[in-house]
Tab-separated table of C-alpha atoms in Angstrom:
chain	number	residue	atom	x	y	z
A	12	UNK	CA	-0.005	0.005	-0.001
A	13	UNK	CA	1.303	3.434	-0.948
A	14	UNK	CA	0.052	6.478	0.895
A	15	UNK	CA	0.182	10.043	-0.393
A	16	UNK	CA	-0.654	12.845	2.027
A	17	UNK	CA	-1.603	16.292	0.873
A	18	UNK	CA	-3.414	19.461	1.939
A	19	UNK	CA	-0.906	21.032	4.294
A	20	UNK	CA	-0.080	24.724	4.235
A	21	UNK	CA	0.174	27.994	6.166
A	22	UNK	CA	-2.945	29.060	8.021
A	23	UNK	CA	-3.813	31.445	10.839
A	24	UNK	CA	-4.998	30.424	14.252
A	25	UNK	CA	-8.694	29.702	14.240
A	26	UNK	CA	-8.766	28.709	10.567
A	27	UNK	CA	-9.734	25.336	9.161
A	28	UNK	CA	-7.751	22.942	6.977
A	29	UNK	CA	-8.420	19.527	5.495
A	30	UNK	CA	-5.696	16.984	4.968
A	31	UNK	CA	-6.122	14.065	2.572
A	32	UNK	CA	-4.287	10.796	2.306
A	33	UNK	CA	-4.814	8.777	-0.854
A	34	UNK	CA	-3.991	5.090	-0.875
A	35	UNK	CA	-2.983	2.951	-3.855
A	36	UNK	CA	-2.255	-0.701	-4.109
A	37	UNK	CA	-3.482	-3.328	-1.640
A	38	UNK	CA	-6.975	-3.626	-0.213
A	39	UNK	CA	-7.740	-0.297	1.479
A	40	UNK	CA	-10.803	-1.725	3.231
A	41	UNK	CA	-8.685	-4.086	5.296
A	42	UNK	CA	-6.743	-1.318	6.995
A	43	UNK	CA	-7.369	0.996	9.867
A	44	UNK	CA	-6.034	4.446	9.115
A	45	UNK	CA	-4.484	7.017	11.355
A	46	UNK	CA	-2.910	10.454	11.427
A	47	UNK	CA	0.210	11.236	13.394
A	48	UNK	CA	2.158	14.439	13.625
A	49	UNK	CA	5.676	15.513	14.514
A	50	UNK	CA	6.446	19.047	15.609
A	51	UNK	CA	9.965	20.479	15.334
A	52	UNK	CA	12.186	19.041	18.025
A	53	UNK	CA	9.496	16.711	19.347
A	54	UNK	CA	8.650	13.064	18.987
A	55	UNK	CA	5.945	11.889	16.651
A	56	UNK	CA	2.506	11.706	18.327
A	57	UNK	CA	-0.782	10.071	17.615
A	58	UNK	CA	-3.581	12.384	16.378
A	59	UNK	CA	-6.521	10.255	15.313
A	60	UNK	CA	-7.468	6.829	13.973
A	61	UNK	CA	-10.398	5.201	12.279
A	62	UNK	CA	-11.294	1.612	11.440
A	63	UNK	CA	-14.383	1.165	9.241
A	64	UNK	CA	-16.654	4.111	9.960
A	65	UNK	CA	-16.928	7.392	11.841
A	66	UNK	CA	-18.189	5.377	14.816
A	67	UNK	CA	-14.742	3.867	15.212
A	68	UNK	CA	-12.867	7.159	15.385
A	69	UNK	CA	-10.524	7.923	18.268
A	70	UNK	CA	-8.656	11.117	18.981
A	71	UNK	CA	-5.807	12.469	21.042
A	72	UNK	CA	-7.097	14.692	23.837
A	73	UNK	CA	-5.261	17.637	22.330
A	74	UNK	CA	-7.395	17.615	19.183
A	75	UNK	CA	-10.672	16.161	20.441
A	76	UNK	CA	-13.595	18.362	19.464
A	77	UNK	CA	-11.546	20.237	16.864
A	78	UNK	CA	-10.374	17.579	14.438
A	79	UNK	CA	-12.380	14.933	12.609
A	80	UNK	CA	-11.032	11.872	10.864
A	81	UNK	CA	-13.084	10.238	8.121
A	82	UNK	CA	-12.597	7.860	5.249
A	83	UNK	CA	-14.049	7.289	1.816
A	84	UNK	CA	-13.445	3.654	0.922
A	85	UNK	CA	-14.653	4.171	-2.662
A	86	UNK	CA	-11.987	6.807	-3.192
A	87	UNK	CA	-9.442	4.961	-0.992
A	88	UNK	CA	-8.856	8.182	0.893
A	89	UNK	CA	-8.749	9.194	4.531
A	90	UNK	CA	-9.238	12.780	5.630
A	91	UNK	CA	-8.392	14.933	8.617
A	92	UNK	CA	-10.621	17.952	8.992
A	93	UNK	CA	-8.828	20.454	11.235
A	94	UNK	CA	-10.942	23.219	12.712
A	95	UNK	CA	-10.015	25.979	15.117
A	96	UNK	CA	-6.330	25.302	14.589
A	97	UNK	CA	-3.812	26.533	17.077
A	98	UNK	CA	-0.103	27.368	16.781
A	99	UNK	CA	0.653	24.222	18.723
A	100	UNK	CA	-0.890	22.217	15.845
A	101	UNK	CA	2.113	23.169	13.712
A	102	UNK	CA	3.770	19.945	12.609
A	103	UNK	CA	4.396	17.550	9.770
A	104	UNK	CA	1.333	15.342	9.547
A	105	UNK	CA	1.675	11.738	8.498
A	106	UNK	CA	-0.990	9.231	7.541
A	107	UNK	CA	-0.470	5.544	8.318
A	108	UNK	CA	-2.220	2.234	7.689
A	109	UNK	CA	-2.323	-0.863	9.855
A	110	UNK	CA	-4.451	-3.935	10.412
A	111	UNK	CA	-6.932	-3.382	13.268
A	112	UNK	CA	-7.543	-5.999	15.941
A	113	UNK	CA	-11.029	-5.994	17.416
A	114	UNK	CA	-12.009	-7.090	20.866
A	115	UNK	CA	-15.293	-8.727	21.871
A	116	UNK	CA	-16.584	-5.361	23.117
A	117	UNK	CA	-16.187	-3.799	19.653
A	118	UNK	CA	-13.139	-1.745	20.594
A	119	UNK	CA	-10.060	-2.107	18.501
A	120	UNK	CA	-6.366	-1.452	18.474
A	121	UNK	CA	-3.864	-1.038	15.687
A	122	UNK	CA	-0.715	-2.535	17.211
A	123	UNK	CA	1.473	-1.790	14.240
A	124	UNK	CA	1.355	0.567	11.311
A	125	UNK	CA	2.730	-1.133	8.254
A	126	UNK	CA	2.563	1.770	5.792
A	127	UNK	CA	3.303	5.459	6.130
A	128	UNK	CA	2.804	8.438	3.852
A	129	UNK	CA	5.524	11.018	3.238
A	130	UNK	CA	4.024	13.763	5.443
A	131	UNK	CA	2.518	17.162	4.759
A	132	UNK	CA	3.534	20.316	6.624
A	133	UNK	CA	0.962	22.320	8.525
A	134	UNK	CA	2.056	25.709	9.885
A	135	UNK	CA	-0.309	27.735	12.052
A	136	UNK	CA	0.556	31.369	12.682
A	137	UNK	CA	-0.711	33.255	15.689
């Protein structure tokens, strides 16, 4: 699976931005998808993940209520809608794909991400 992230850019605090990650090759429907980010001088951190539908979305506390992850299986694309962005959201954003493991309660984890996109830079000015 090859992943191509796009949509980054320079925005002002409070603005909105939508990132896209297009997949090619492999069976997109088998994979859970996630967004990570890495700010300058910091370690890469989890942002959001999704398995099959919006009901399976999970978010980092820092973006909960502002960011929304979604996927279009027909277009083999996952999105990250970023609203009310803050300067601390400045980072290179990476999309990733991994096989989800579901528990009996319907929750899931993605223990390993097998494929990564190249990253797209988001810069938020104050």
